[in-house]
PDB file of C-alpha atoms in Angstrom:
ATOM      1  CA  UNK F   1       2.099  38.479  23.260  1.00  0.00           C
ATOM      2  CA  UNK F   2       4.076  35.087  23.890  1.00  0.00           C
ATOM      3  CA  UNK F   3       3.421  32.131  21.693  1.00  0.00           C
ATOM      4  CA  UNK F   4       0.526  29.977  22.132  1.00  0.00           C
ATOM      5  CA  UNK F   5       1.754  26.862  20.414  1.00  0.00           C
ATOM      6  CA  UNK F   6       4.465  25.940  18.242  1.00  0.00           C
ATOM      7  CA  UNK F   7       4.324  23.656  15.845  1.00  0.00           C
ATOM      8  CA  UNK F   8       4.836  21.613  12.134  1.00  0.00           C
ATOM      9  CA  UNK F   9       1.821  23.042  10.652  1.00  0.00           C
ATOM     10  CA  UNK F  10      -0.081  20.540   8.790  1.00  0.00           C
ATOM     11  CA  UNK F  11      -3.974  21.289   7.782  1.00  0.00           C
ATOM     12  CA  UNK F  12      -6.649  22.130  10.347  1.00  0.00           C
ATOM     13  CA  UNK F  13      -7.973  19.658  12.252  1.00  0.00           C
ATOM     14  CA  UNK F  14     -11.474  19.738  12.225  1.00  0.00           C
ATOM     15  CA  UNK F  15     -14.611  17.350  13.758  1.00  0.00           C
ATOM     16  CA  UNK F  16     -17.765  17.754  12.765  1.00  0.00           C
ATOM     17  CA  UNK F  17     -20.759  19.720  15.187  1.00  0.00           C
ATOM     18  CA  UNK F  18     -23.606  17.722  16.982  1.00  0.00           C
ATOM     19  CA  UNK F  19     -26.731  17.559  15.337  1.00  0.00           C
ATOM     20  CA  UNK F  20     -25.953  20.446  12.029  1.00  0.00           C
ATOM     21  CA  UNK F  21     -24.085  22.017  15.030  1.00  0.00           C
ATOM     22  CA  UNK F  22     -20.840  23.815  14.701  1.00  0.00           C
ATOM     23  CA  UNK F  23     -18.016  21.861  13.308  1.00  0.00           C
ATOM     24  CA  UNK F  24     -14.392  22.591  15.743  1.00  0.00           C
ATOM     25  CA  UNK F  25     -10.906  23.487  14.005  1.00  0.00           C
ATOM     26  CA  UNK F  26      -8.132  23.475  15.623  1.00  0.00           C
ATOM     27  CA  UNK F  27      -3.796  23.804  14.562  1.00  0.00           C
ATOM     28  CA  UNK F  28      -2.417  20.367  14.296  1.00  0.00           C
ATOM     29  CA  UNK F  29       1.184  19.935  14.506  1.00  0.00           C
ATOM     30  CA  UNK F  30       2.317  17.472  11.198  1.00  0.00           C
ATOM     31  CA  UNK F  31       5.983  16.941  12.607  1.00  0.00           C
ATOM     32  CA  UNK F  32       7.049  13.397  10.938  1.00  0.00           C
ATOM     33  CA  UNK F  33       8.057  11.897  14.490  1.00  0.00           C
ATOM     34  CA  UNK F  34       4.295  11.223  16.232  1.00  0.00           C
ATOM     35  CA  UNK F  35       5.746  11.086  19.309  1.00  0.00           C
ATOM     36  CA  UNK F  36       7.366  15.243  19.326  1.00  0.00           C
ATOM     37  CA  UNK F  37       3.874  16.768  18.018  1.00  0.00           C
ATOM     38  CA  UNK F  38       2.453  19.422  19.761  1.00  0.00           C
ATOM     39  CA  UNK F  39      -1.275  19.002  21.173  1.00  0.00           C
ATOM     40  CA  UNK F  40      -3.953  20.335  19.122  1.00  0.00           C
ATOM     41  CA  UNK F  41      -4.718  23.852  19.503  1.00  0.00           C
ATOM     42  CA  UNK F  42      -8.693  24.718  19.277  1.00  0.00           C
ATOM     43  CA  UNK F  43      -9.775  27.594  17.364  1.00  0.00           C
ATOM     44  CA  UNK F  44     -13.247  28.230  17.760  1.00  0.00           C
ATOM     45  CA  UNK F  45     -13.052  29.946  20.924  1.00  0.00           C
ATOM     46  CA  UNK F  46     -10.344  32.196  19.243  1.00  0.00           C
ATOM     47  CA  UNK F  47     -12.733  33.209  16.347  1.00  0.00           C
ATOM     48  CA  UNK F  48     -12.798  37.393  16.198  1.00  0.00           C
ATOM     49  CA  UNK F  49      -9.738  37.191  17.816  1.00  0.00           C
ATOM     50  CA  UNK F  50      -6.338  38.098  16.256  1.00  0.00           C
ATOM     51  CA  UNK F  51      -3.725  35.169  15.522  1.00  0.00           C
ATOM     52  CA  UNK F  52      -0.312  35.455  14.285  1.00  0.00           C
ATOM     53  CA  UNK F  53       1.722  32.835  12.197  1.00  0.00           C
ATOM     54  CA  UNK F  54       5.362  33.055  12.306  1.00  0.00           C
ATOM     55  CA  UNK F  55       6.878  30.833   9.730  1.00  0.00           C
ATOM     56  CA  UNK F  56      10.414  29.636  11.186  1.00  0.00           C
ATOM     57  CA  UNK F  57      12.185  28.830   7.812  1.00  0.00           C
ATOM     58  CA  UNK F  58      12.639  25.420   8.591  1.00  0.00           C
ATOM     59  CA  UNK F  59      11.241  22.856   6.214  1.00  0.00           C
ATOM     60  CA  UNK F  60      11.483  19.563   7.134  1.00  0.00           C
ATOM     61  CA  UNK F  61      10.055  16.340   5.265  1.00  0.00           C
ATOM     62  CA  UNK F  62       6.577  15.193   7.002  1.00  0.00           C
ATOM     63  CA  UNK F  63       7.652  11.300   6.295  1.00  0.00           C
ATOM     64  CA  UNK F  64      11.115  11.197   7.217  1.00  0.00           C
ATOM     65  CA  UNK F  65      11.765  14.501   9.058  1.00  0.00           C
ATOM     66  CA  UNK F  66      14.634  15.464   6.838  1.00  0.00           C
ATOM     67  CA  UNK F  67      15.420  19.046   6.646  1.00  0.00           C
ATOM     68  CA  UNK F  68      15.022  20.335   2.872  1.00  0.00           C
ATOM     69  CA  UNK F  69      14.955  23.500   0.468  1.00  0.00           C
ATOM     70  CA  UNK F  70      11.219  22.820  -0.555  1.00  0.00           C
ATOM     71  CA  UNK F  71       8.619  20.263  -0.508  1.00  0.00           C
ATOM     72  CA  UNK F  72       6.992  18.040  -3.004  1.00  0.00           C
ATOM     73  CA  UNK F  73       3.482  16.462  -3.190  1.00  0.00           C
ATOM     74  CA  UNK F  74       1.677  16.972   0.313  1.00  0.00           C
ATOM     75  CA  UNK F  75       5.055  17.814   2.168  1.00  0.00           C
ATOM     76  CA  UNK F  76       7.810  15.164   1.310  1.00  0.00           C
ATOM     77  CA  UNK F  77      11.540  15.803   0.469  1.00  0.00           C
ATOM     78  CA  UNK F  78      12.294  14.475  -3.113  1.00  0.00           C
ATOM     79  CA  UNK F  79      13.665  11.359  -2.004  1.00  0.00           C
ATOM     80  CA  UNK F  80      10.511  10.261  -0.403  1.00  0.00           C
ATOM     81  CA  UNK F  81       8.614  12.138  -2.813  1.00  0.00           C
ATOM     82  CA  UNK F  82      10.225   9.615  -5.640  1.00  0.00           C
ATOM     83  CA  UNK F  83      10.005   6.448  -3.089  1.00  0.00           C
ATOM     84  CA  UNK F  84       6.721   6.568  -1.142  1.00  0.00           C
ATOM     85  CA  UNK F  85       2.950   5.469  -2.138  1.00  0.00           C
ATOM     86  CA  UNK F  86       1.850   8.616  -0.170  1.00  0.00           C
ATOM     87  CA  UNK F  87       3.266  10.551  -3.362  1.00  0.00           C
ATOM     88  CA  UNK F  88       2.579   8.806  -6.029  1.00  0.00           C
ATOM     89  CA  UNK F  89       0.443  10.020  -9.139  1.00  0.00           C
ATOM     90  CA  UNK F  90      -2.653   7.980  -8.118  1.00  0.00           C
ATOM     91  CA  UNK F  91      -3.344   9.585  -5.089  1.00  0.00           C
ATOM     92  CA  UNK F  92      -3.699  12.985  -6.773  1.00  0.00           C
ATOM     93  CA  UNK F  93      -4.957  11.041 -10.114  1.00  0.00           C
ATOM     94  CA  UNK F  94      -7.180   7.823  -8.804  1.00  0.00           C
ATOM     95  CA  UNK F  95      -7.875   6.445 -11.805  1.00  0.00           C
ATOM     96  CA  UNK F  96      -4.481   6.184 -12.439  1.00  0.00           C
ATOM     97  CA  UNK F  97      -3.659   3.750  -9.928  1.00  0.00           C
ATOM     98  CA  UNK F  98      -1.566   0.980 -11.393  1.00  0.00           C
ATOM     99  CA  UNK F  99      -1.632  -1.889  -8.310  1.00  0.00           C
ATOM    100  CA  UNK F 100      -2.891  -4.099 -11.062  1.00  0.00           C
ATOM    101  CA  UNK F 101      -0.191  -3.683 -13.542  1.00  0.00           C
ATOM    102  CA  UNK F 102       2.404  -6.376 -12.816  1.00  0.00           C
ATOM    103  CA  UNK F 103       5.420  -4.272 -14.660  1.00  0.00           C
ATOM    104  CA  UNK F 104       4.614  -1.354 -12.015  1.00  0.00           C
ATOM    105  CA  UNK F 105       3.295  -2.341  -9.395  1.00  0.00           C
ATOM    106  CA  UNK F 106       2.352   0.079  -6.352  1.00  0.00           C
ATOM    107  CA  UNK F 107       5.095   1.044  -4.299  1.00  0.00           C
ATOM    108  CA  UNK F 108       3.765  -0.129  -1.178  1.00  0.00           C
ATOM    109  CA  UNK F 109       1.028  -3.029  -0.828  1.00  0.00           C
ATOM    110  CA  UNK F 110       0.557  -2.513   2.988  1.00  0.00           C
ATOM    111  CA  UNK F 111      -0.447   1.150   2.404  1.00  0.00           C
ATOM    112  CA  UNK F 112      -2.401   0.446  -0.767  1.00  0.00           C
ATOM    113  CA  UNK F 113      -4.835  -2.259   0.867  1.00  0.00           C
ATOM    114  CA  UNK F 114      -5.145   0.312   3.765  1.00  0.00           C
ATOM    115  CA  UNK F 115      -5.622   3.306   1.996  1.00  0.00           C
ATOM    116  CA  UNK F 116      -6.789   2.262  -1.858  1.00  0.00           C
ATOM    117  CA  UNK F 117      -8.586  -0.812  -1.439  1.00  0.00           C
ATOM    118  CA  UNK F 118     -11.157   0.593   1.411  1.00  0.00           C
ATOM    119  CA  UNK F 119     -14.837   1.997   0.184  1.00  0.00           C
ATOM    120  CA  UNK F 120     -14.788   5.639  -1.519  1.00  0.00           C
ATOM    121  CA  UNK F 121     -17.790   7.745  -1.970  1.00  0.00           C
ATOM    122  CA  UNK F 122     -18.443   9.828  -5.471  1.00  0.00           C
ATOM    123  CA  UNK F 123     -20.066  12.790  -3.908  1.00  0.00           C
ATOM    124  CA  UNK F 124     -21.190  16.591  -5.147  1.00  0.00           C
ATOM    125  CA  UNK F 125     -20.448  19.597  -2.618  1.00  0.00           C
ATOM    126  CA  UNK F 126     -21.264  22.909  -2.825  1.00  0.00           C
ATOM    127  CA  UNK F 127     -18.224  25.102  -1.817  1.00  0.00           C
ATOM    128  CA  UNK F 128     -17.852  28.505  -3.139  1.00  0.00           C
ATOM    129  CA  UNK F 129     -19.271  27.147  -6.635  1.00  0.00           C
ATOM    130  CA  UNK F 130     -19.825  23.140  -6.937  1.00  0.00           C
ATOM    131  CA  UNK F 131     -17.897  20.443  -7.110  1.00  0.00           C
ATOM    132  CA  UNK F 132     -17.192  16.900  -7.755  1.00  0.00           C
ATOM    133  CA  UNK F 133     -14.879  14.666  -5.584  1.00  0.00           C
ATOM    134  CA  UNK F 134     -13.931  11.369  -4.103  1.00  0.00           C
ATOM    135  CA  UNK F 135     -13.099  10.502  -0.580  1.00  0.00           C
ATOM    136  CA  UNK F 136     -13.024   7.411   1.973  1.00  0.00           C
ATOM    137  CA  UNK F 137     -16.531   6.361   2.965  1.00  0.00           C
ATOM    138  CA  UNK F 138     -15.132   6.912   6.421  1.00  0.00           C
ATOM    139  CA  UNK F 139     -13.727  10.542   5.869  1.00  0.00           C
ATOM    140  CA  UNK F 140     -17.493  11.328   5.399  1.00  0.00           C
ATOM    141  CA  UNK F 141     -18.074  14.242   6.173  1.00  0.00           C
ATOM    142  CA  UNK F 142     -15.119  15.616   7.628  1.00  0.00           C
ATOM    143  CA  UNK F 143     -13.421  15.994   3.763  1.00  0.00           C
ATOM    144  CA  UNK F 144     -16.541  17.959   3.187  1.00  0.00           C
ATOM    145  CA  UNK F 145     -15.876  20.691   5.981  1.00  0.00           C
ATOM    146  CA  UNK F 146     -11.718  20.232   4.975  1.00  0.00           C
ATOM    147  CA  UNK F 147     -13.211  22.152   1.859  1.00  0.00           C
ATOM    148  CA  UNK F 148     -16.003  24.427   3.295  1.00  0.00           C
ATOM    149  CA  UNK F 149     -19.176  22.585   2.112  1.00  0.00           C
ATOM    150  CA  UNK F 150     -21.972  24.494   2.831  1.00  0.00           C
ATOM    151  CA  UNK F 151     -23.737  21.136   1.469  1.00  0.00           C
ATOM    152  CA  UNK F 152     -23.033  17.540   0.108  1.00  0.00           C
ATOM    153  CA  UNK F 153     -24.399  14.526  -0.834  1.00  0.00           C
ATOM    154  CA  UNK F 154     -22.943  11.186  -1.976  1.00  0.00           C
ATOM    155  CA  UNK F 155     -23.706   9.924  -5.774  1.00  0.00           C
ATOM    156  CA  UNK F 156     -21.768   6.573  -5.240  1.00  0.00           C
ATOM    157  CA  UNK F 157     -19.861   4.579  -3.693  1.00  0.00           C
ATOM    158  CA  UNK F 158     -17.199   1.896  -4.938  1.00  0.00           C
ATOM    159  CA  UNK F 159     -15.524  -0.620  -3.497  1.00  0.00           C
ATOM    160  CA  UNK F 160     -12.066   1.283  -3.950  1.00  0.00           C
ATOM    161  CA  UNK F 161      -9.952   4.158  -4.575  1.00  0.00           C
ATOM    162  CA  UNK F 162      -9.043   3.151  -8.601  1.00  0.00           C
ATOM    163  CA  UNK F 163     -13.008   2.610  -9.528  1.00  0.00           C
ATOM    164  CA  UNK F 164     -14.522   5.605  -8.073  1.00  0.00           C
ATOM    165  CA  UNK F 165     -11.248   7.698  -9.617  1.00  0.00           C
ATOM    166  CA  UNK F 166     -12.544   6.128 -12.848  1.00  0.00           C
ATOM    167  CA  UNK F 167     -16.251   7.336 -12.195  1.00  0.00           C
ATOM    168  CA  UNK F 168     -15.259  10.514 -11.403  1.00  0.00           C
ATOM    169  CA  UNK F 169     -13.335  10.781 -14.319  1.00  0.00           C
ATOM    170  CA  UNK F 170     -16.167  10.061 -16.753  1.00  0.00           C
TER     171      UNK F 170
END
């Protein structure tokens, strides 16, 4: 069987279902230049069928498209790992964010109002046991399927990134 698509593989792509329908997956191609990705493939249509993925051995940095020996964070090559806001401990840690601090401030302002400074919601899913998370108000609910919710519901929502890290923390 020939290939189907070829790709960067990045996560699944996935849009929620009309009405408690069905949410859709499909393969998303991650390559750094926007321009050389692959289209989307869909998956639903494929479930009970058999898929193969063939990894390539090329690993290339999703910001900058450099080719590297491993990743670090979400996909970046060190360099970009130790330079971008993408990467940095806040993302993975919220309540760590130090925009405020003026001795370290974030490492890029553009991407923190865009990203950080945008309404999160404290929410509770139930995945295979239940959990507590954060996301952006407008990633509601697609970072609840991303994870496999069977349910959610929002607790709170903050006017950014830092203070519902901080809530979710307590």
């Amino acid at each position: 069987m020939g290939a189907i698509w070829r790709g960067t593989l990045r996560k699944l792509r996935v849009t929620p279902g009309e009405a408690g329908g069905a949410a859709s997956y499909a393969l998303a191609d991650g390559f750094w230049n926007p321009s050389q990705r692959a289209p989307d493939l869909a998956l639903n249509d494929r479930i009970g069928s058999p898929l193969t993925l063939r990894f390539t051995g090329a690993i290339t940095c999703v910001y900058c498209g450099r080719a590297t020996k491993k990743t670090f964070g979400e996909g970046f090559c060190y360099p970009c790992f130790q330079a971008r806001a993408e990467a940095d401990q806040c993302i993975v840690k919220p309540e760590l964010c130090h925009f405020h601090l003026p001795d370290d401030p974030c490492r890029d302002e553009a991407f923190a109002f865009s990203h950080c400074f945008q309404p999160h919601v404290l929410y509770a899913a139930l995945t295979s046991a239940p959990k507590v998370g954060i996301t952006r108000r407008e990633n509601i609910p697609t970072r609840w399927l991303d994870q496999g919710a069977t349910a959610a519901i929002p607790l709170a929502e903050l006017p950014d990134r830092r203070s519902v890290g901080l809530a979710e923390a307590r």
